[in-house]
Amino acid sequence: MTEQPDSQHILIVGGGMTGGLLAVLLAEQGLTVTVLDGAPAPALPQGKAQLRVSTLTEASHWLLRNTGVWDYLDASRVQPYSAMQVWDQDGTGEVLFQAEDVGAESLGWLLENGHLAAALYQKAATLPTLDWQCGVQVDALRRDADTGQWAVRSGDTLWQADLLVGADGARSQVREQAGISGGPRDSGHHALVATIATEQAHGACARQVFMESGPLALLPLFSDAEQGDQRQCSIVWSGWPERIAELREKDAVSFAAELQAAVGDALGPVTLLSERAVFPIQERHASQYVAAGLALVGDAAHVIHPLAGQGVNLGLLDAAVLAEEIARASEQGRGCADPAALARYQRRRRGENLLMQNAMRGFQSLFEQRAMPVRWLRNTGMRWVNQAGPVKGFFARQAMGRTTDLPARAKPPAFGARAGSR
């Protein structure tokens, strides 16, 4: 068996968006990091848009800019959006959020998951203390009670580390083998994702309509030479499994007609450009994010309903906060697996993630109610929020990731410098 030197202090299982960002943040501090990723090396996408896309908040945007990862993105495949329209199909309630209302140029950015993963991988290649291993399947892991180190085995190779991080997704092997419970909870919804073309330009506006069967989001994508300027959108249609299965089985023309009936005529006729992928929506929340010499980040720790598009952003903030706490501990000579640092990470992130998860459950429940009094209150509330500038601004800032406990790297450089100097 080949044994890797125990100077590999931090071992991250999972090289997706959250694990990749954590690796970059830690290696930038000069810490020795190994990433074990089961997938092949990611490459920048070309041609048609990938099905899986994410909405990045302002906080996530600054994380990527401050680490230099943003420089590795193909700017032509990143779509900023400056407005977000939310409405209730079964009534008159509507809210229109605009970036200018909160003194910003953009409310967020849309890009493909594979695009960000590739940019992180390219950035990682420039960091001398970061070793990113692709195509590695973890067979077993255990903690040595005498040394406190974790040993991770893949085939005949054994890695040892002082800190093991599970960034290996919703079905986290690290979480399960560490004995940490984490769901799942069935939301009762499935989601259908696809790429469409619209006759009218999307105008850099994200749209979401709440219907009796579930929410439908239209997310503006980058311009495509074949479809024209601002004519591509990614859709995420959530709803009861029977309804989603019915939509998946429809022919392309019938599906497009159903879609247009749901969103109205603002974008004109729509055309299906891609296959339709369906997946069940299951929520998870780990009973704890940390154990001795171990931490969970991203989907390994929490999975929420995708209706607000916040899942990836919560994971990126997990990575930034964990890296910040490890940096503080290392600077004070307490090591990367310092129990107090891990406890602070859990305290800063678990409550905030749980709050977001419960808020998404509340939204789902609210818009599923068909009783007339509830529908009237819902629509009245949306109209009131749309007219109440300070309240609408509050919700917009929350959606942009402008929370009170942001890590320094998730802020503009001037703010981050001041935060780090305290």
Coordinates of C-alpha atoms in Angstrom, one line a residue:
M1 CA 0.0 0.0 0.0
T2 CA 1.3 3.5 -0.9
E3 CA 1.1 5.8 2.1
Q4 CA 1.0 9.6 1.4
P5 CA 3.2 11.7 3.8
D6 CA 1.4 12.9 6.9
S7 CA 2.3 16.5 6.0
Q8 CA -0.9 16.5 4.0
H9 CA -2.7 18.3 6.9
I10 CA -6.1 18.9 5.3
L11 CA -7.9 16.4 3.2
I12 CA -11.1 17.4 1.4
V13 CA -13.3 14.6 0.0
G14 CA -15.3 16.1 -2.9
G15 CA -14.1 18.6 -5.5
G16 CA -17.3 20.3 -6.5
M17 CA -18.0 24.0 -6.2
T18 CA -17.9 24.1 -2.4
G19 CA -15.0 21.7 -1.9
G20 CA -13.1 23.4 -4.7
L21 CA -13.5 26.9 -3.2
L22 CA -12.5 25.7 0.3
A23 CA -9.4 24.1 -1.1
V24 CA -8.4 27.3 -2.9
L25 CA -9.1 29.4 0.2
L26 CA -7.0 27.1 2.4
A27 CA -4.1 26.8 0.0
E28 CA -3.9 30.6 -0.4
Q29 CA -3.0 30.6 3.3
G30 CA -0.1 28.3 2.6
L31 CA -1.8 25.3 4.1
T32 CA -1.2 21.9 2.6
V33 CA -4.4 20.6 1.1
T34 CA -5.4 17.5 -0.8
V35 CA -8.7 17.1 -2.7
L36 CA -10.0 13.7 -3.5
D37 CA -12.6 13.9 -6.2
G38 CA -14.5 11.0 -7.7
A39 CA -15.2 12.9 -11.0
P40 CA -12.8 13.4 -13.9
A41 CA -11.0 16.7 -14.2
P42 CA -13.6 19.4 -15.1
A43 CA -13.2 21.4 -18.3
L44 CA -14.7 24.8 -19.3
P45 CA -18.0 24.1 -21.2
Q46 CA -18.4 25.0 -24.8
G47 CA -21.4 25.2 -27.1
K48 CA -24.9 24.7 -25.7
A49 CA -25.7 25.6 -22.1
Q50 CA -25.4 22.8 -19.5
L51 CA -28.6 21.8 -17.7
R52 CA -27.4 22.4 -14.2
V53 CA -27.0 26.1 -13.5
S54 CA -26.7 28.2 -10.3
T55 CA -27.5 31.6 -9.2
L56 CA -24.6 33.4 -7.5
T57 CA -25.3 36.1 -4.9
E58 CA -23.2 39.3 -4.5
A59 CA -21.4 37.6 -1.5
S60 CA -20.5 34.6 -3.7
H61 CA -19.4 36.9 -6.5
W62 CA -17.0 38.7 -4.2
L63 CA -15.6 35.3 -2.9
L64 CA -14.8 34.3 -6.4
R65 CA -13.3 37.7 -7.3
N66 CA -11.2 38.0 -4.1
T67 CA -9.7 34.6 -4.7
G68 CA -9.0 35.2 -8.4
V69 CA -11.3 32.4 -9.5
W70 CA -13.5 34.8 -11.4
D71 CA -10.6 35.5 -13.7
Y72 CA -10.8 31.9 -14.9
L73 CA -14.4 32.1 -16.0
D74 CA -15.5 32.6 -19.6
A75 CA -17.2 36.0 -19.3
S76 CA -19.3 35.3 -22.3
R77 CA -21.0 32.4 -20.4
V78 CA -21.8 34.4 -17.3
Q79 CA -25.1 36.2 -17.2
P80 CA -25.7 38.9 -14.6
Y81 CA -29.3 39.8 -13.9
S82 CA -30.5 43.2 -12.6
A83 CA -34.2 42.4 -11.9
M84 CA -36.2 39.7 -10.4
Q85 CA -40.0 39.4 -10.9
V86 CA -42.0 37.2 -8.5
W87 CA -45.7 36.7 -8.9
D88 CA -48.6 34.5 -7.8
Q89 CA -50.4 32.9 -10.8
D90 CA -53.6 32.5 -8.8
G91 CA -54.1 36.2 -8.0
T92 CA -52.8 39.7 -8.3
G93 CA -49.7 39.6 -6.1
E94 CA -46.4 40.6 -7.7
V95 CA -43.0 41.9 -6.5
L96 CA -40.4 43.4 -8.8
F97 CA -36.9 43.6 -7.3
Q98 CA -34.4 45.9 -9.2
A99 CA -30.7 46.2 -8.6
E100 CA -30.9 50.0 -8.7
D101 CA -33.2 50.0 -5.7
V102 CA -30.4 48.8 -3.5
G103 CA -27.6 50.7 -5.2
A104 CA -26.2 47.8 -7.2
E105 CA -25.5 47.0 -10.8
S106 CA -26.7 43.3 -10.5
L107 CA -28.8 41.3 -8.1
G108 CA -26.9 38.2 -9.0
W109 CA -25.2 36.1 -11.7
L110 CA -26.2 32.9 -13.5
L111 CA -23.6 30.4 -14.7
E112 CA -23.3 26.6 -15.3
N113 CA -22.2 24.5 -12.4
G114 CA -19.6 22.8 -14.5
H115 CA -18.3 26.2 -15.6
L116 CA -17.6 27.2 -12.0
A117 CA -16.1 23.8 -11.2
A118 CA -13.7 24.1 -14.1
A119 CA -12.6 27.6 -13.1
L120 CA -11.9 26.4 -9.5
Y121 CA -9.9 23.5 -10.9
Q122 CA -7.8 25.9 -13.1
K123 CA -7.2 28.2 -10.2
A124 CA -6.2 25.3 -8.0
A125 CA -3.4 24.3 -10.5
T126 CA -1.6 27.6 -9.7
L127 CA -1.4 26.9 -5.9
P128 CA 1.8 24.9 -5.0
T129 CA 0.4 23.5 -1.7
L130 CA -2.8 22.2 -3.3
D131 CA -2.9 18.6 -4.7
W132 CA -6.2 17.9 -6.5
Q133 CA -6.7 14.2 -7.3
C134 CA -9.4 13.4 -9.8
G135 CA -11.1 10.0 -10.4
V136 CA -10.4 8.9 -6.8
Q137 CA -13.1 6.7 -5.2
V138 CA -12.9 6.6 -1.4
D139 CA -13.1 3.0 -0.1
A140 CA -12.8 3.6 3.7
L141 CA -12.0 6.2 6.3
R142 CA -11.2 6.1 10.0
R143 CA -9.8 8.2 12.7
D144 CA -6.8 7.0 14.8
A145 CA -7.7 7.6 18.4
D146 CA -4.0 7.8 19.5
T147 CA -2.8 10.3 16.9
G148 CA -6.1 12.1 16.2
Q149 CA -5.4 11.8 12.5
W150 CA -7.8 10.6 9.8
A151 CA -6.8 7.9 7.4
V152 CA -8.6 7.7 4.0
R153 CA -8.0 4.8 1.7
S154 CA -8.6 4.5 -2.0
G155 CA -7.4 1.2 -3.5
D156 CA -3.8 0.7 -2.4
T157 CA -3.3 4.4 -1.5
L158 CA -3.7 5.8 2.0
W159 CA -3.9 9.4 2.8
Q160 CA -3.6 10.8 6.3
A161 CA -4.7 14.2 7.6
D162 CA -5.2 16.2 10.7
L163 CA -8.5 17.6 9.4
L164 CA -10.9 15.8 7.1
V165 CA -13.6 17.8 5.3
G166 CA -16.7 16.2 3.8
A167 CA -17.7 18.2 0.7
D168 CA -19.0 15.1 -1.0
G169 CA -22.6 16.0 -1.6
A170 CA -26.0 15.1 -0.2
R171 CA -25.2 11.4 0.1
S172 CA -22.0 12.2 1.9
Q173 CA -19.8 9.2 2.6
V174 CA -17.8 11.2 5.1
R175 CA -21.0 12.2 7.0
E176 CA -22.3 8.6 7.0
Q177 CA -19.0 7.0 8.1
A178 CA -18.5 9.6 10.8
G179 CA -21.9 8.6 12.2
I180 CA -23.6 12.0 11.8
S181 CA -27.3 11.8 11.0
G182 CA -28.6 14.0 8.2
G183 CA -32.1 13.1 6.8
P184 CA -33.4 13.0 4.2
R185 CA -36.8 14.7 4.4
D186 CA -39.0 14.3 1.4
S187 CA -40.3 17.7 0.3
G188 CA -43.1 16.2 -1.7
H189 CA -41.8 17.8 -4.8
H190 CA -39.8 16.8 -7.9
A191 CA -38.0 19.3 -10.1
L192 CA -37.7 19.4 -13.9
V193 CA -34.8 21.4 -15.4
A194 CA -34.4 22.3 -19.1
T195 CA -33.1 25.0 -21.4
I196 CA -35.5 27.0 -23.5
A197 CA -35.4 29.8 -26.1
T198 CA -37.8 32.7 -25.9
E199 CA -39.0 35.0 -28.8
Q200 CA -38.5 38.1 -26.7
A201 CA -35.2 39.0 -24.9
H202 CA -35.2 38.1 -21.2
G203 CA -33.9 41.5 -20.3
A204 CA -31.5 40.2 -17.6
C205 CA -34.5 39.5 -15.4
A206 CA -35.0 36.4 -13.4
R207 CA -38.6 35.3 -13.1
Q208 CA -40.5 33.1 -10.7
V209 CA -44.2 32.2 -10.7
F210 CA -45.9 30.4 -7.9
M211 CA -48.6 28.0 -9.0
E212 CA -50.9 25.6 -7.2
S213 CA -48.7 22.7 -8.2
G214 CA -45.4 24.4 -7.3
P215 CA -43.0 27.1 -8.3
L216 CA -41.5 27.7 -11.8
A217 CA -38.3 29.7 -12.2
L218 CA -37.0 31.2 -15.5
L219 CA -33.4 32.0 -15.1
P220 CA -31.7 34.2 -17.8
L221 CA -28.8 32.6 -19.5
F222 CA -25.9 33.9 -21.6
S223 CA -26.5 35.0 -25.2
D224 CA -26.1 32.3 -27.8
A225 CA -25.2 33.0 -31.4
E226 CA -27.8 30.6 -32.7
Q227 CA -30.7 31.8 -30.6
G228 CA -29.8 35.5 -30.5
D229 CA -29.1 38.1 -27.8
Q230 CA -30.7 37.3 -24.4
R231 CA -33.0 34.6 -25.8
Q232 CA -31.9 31.6 -23.6
C233 CA -33.3 30.7 -20.2
S234 CA -32.9 27.8 -17.8
I235 CA -36.1 26.6 -16.2
V236 CA -36.6 24.9 -12.8
W237 CA -40.2 23.6 -12.6
S238 CA -41.0 22.2 -9.1
G239 CA -44.2 20.4 -8.2
W240 CA -45.9 17.2 -7.3
P241 CA -44.2 14.1 -8.8
E242 CA -47.2 13.1 -10.9
R243 CA -47.4 16.6 -12.4
I244 CA -43.7 16.7 -13.2
A245 CA -43.7 13.3 -14.7
E246 CA -46.6 14.4 -17.0
L247 CA -44.6 17.4 -18.1
R248 CA -41.6 15.3 -18.9
E249 CA -43.6 12.9 -21.1
K250 CA -45.2 15.6 -23.2
D251 CA -43.8 16.2 -26.7
A252 CA -41.7 19.4 -27.1
V253 CA -44.5 21.4 -28.7
S254 CA -47.1 20.5 -26.0
F255 CA -44.5 21.1 -23.2
A256 CA -43.7 24.6 -24.7
A257 CA -47.4 25.4 -24.7
E258 CA -47.8 24.4 -21.1
L259 CA -44.8 26.5 -20.2
Q260 CA -46.0 29.6 -21.9
A261 CA -49.5 29.2 -20.3
A262 CA -47.7 29.2 -16.9
V263 CA -45.6 32.3 -17.5
G264 CA -47.8 34.3 -19.7
D265 CA -46.8 36.2 -22.9
A266 CA -44.1 38.5 -21.6
L267 CA -41.4 36.6 -23.4
G268 CA -43.5 35.5 -26.3
P269 CA -43.5 31.9 -27.7
V270 CA -41.0 29.5 -26.2
T271 CA -39.0 26.6 -27.7
L272 CA -37.5 23.7 -25.9
L273 CA -33.8 23.4 -26.6
S274 CA -32.6 20.6 -24.4
E275 CA -33.6 17.3 -22.8
R276 CA -35.7 17.5 -19.7
A277 CA -34.1 16.2 -16.5
V278 CA -36.1 15.3 -13.4
F279 CA -34.9 14.8 -9.9
P280 CA -36.6 14.4 -6.5
I281 CA -36.3 17.3 -4.0
Q282 CA -35.1 16.0 -0.7
E283 CA -34.1 18.2 2.2
R284 CA -31.3 17.3 4.6
H285 CA -29.7 18.9 7.6
A286 CA -26.9 17.3 9.5
S287 CA -27.3 17.0 13.2
Q288 CA -23.9 18.5 13.6
Y289 CA -21.4 20.0 11.1
V290 CA -18.2 19.0 13.0
A291 CA -16.7 16.2 15.0
A292 CA -13.2 15.5 16.2
G293 CA -10.9 16.5 13.3
L294 CA -13.8 16.6 10.9
A295 CA -16.1 19.2 9.3
L296 CA -18.9 19.1 6.8
V297 CA -19.6 21.8 4.2
G298 CA -22.2 22.4 1.4
D299 CA -24.7 19.7 0.5
A300 CA -22.9 17.2 2.9
A301 CA -24.2 19.4 5.7
H302 CA -27.5 20.8 4.3
V303 CA -29.8 20.6 1.3
I304 CA -32.7 23.0 0.9
H305 CA -35.5 23.4 -1.6
P306 CA -34.2 25.1 -4.8
L307 CA -37.0 27.6 -5.1
A308 CA -34.8 30.5 -4.0
G309 CA -31.6 29.3 -5.7
Q310 CA -29.6 29.6 -2.5
G311 CA -28.1 26.2 -2.1
V312 CA -24.8 26.8 -3.8
N313 CA -24.4 30.2 -2.1
L314 CA -24.9 28.7 1.4
G315 CA -22.2 26.1 0.6
L316 CA -19.7 28.7 -0.7
L317 CA -20.2 30.7 2.6
D318 CA -19.6 27.5 4.5
A319 CA -16.3 27.1 2.8
A320 CA -15.4 30.8 3.4
V321 CA -16.3 30.7 7.1
L322 CA -14.5 27.4 7.7
A323 CA -11.4 28.7 6.0
E324 CA -11.5 31.9 8.0
E325 CA -11.7 30.0 11.3
I326 CA -8.9 27.7 10.3
A327 CA -6.8 30.6 9.4
R328 CA -7.4 32.3 12.7
A329 CA -6.5 29.1 14.6
S330 CA -3.4 28.5 12.5
E331 CA -2.1 32.0 13.0
Q332 CA -2.4 31.4 16.8
G333 CA -0.5 28.1 16.5
R334 CA -3.5 26.0 17.4
G335 CA -3.6 23.8 14.2
C336 CA -6.1 23.3 11.5
A337 CA -8.2 20.9 13.5
D338 CA -8.6 23.1 16.5
P339 CA -11.8 22.1 18.3
A340 CA -12.7 25.7 19.2
A341 CA -12.2 26.8 15.5
L342 CA -14.5 24.0 14.3
A343 CA -17.1 24.9 16.9
R344 CA -17.1 28.5 15.8
Y345 CA -17.6 27.4 12.2
Q346 CA -20.6 25.3 13.3
R347 CA -22.0 28.2 15.4
R348 CA -21.7 30.7 12.6
R349 CA -23.2 28.5 9.8
R350 CA -25.6 26.0 11.1
G351 CA -28.2 28.4 12.5
E352 CA -28.1 30.6 9.4
N353 CA -28.5 27.6 7.1
L354 CA -31.3 26.2 9.2
L355 CA -33.1 29.5 9.1
M356 CA -32.9 29.5 5.3
Q357 CA -34.1 26.0 5.1
N358 CA -37.1 26.7 7.3
A359 CA -37.9 29.9 5.3
M360 CA -38.0 27.8 2.1
R361 CA -40.4 25.3 3.7
G362 CA -42.5 28.2 4.8
F363 CA -42.7 29.7 1.3
Q364 CA -43.5 26.3 -0.2
S365 CA -46.3 25.8 2.4
L366 CA -47.7 29.3 1.9
F367 CA -48.1 29.1 -1.8
E368 CA -49.6 25.6 -1.6
Q369 CA -52.5 26.9 0.4
R370 CA -55.7 27.2 -1.7
A371 CA -58.1 28.6 1.0
M372 CA -59.5 31.9 -0.1
P373 CA -58.4 33.9 3.0
V374 CA -54.8 32.7 2.7
R375 CA -54.8 33.5 -1.0
W376 CA -56.1 37.0 -0.3
L377 CA -53.5 37.6 2.5
R378 CA -50.7 36.3 0.3
N379 CA -51.5 38.5 -2.7
T380 CA -52.1 41.5 -0.4
G381 CA -48.8 40.9 1.2
M382 CA -46.9 40.7 -2.1
R383 CA -48.5 43.9 -3.3
W384 CA -47.6 45.7 0.0
V385 CA -44.0 44.5 -0.2
N386 CA -43.8 45.7 -3.8
Q387 CA -44.9 49.2 -2.7
A388 CA -42.9 49.4 0.6
G389 CA -39.4 50.4 -0.5
P390 CA -37.5 49.7 2.7
V391 CA -39.2 46.3 3.1
K392 CA -38.5 45.3 -0.5
G393 CA -34.9 46.5 -0.1
F394 CA -34.5 44.3 2.9
F395 CA -35.7 41.2 1.0
A396 CA -33.5 42.1 -2.0
R397 CA -30.4 42.5 0.2
Q398 CA -31.1 39.1 1.8
A399 CA -31.3 37.5 -1.6
M400 CA -28.0 39.1 -2.6
G401 CA -26.3 37.6 0.4
R402 CA -25.8 40.8 2.3
T403 CA -26.1 39.3 5.8
T404 CA -24.5 40.5 9.0
D405 CA -21.9 37.8 9.5
L406 CA -20.2 37.6 6.2
P407 CA -16.6 36.3 6.1
A408 CA -14.1 38.9 5.0
R409 CA -13.4 37.3 1.7
A410 CA -17.2 37.6 0.8
K411 CA -17.0 41.4 0.9
P412 CA -15.6 44.0 -1.4
P413 CA -11.8 44.4 -0.8
A414 CA -12.1 47.6 1.2
F415 CA -14.7 46.1 3.6
G416 CA -12.8 42.9 3.8
A417 CA -9.6 44.6 4.8
R418 CA -11.3 46.5 7.6
A419 CA -13.0 43.3 8.8
G420 CA -9.7 41.5 8.8
S421 CA -8.0 44.2 10.8
R422 CA -10.3 44.0 13.8

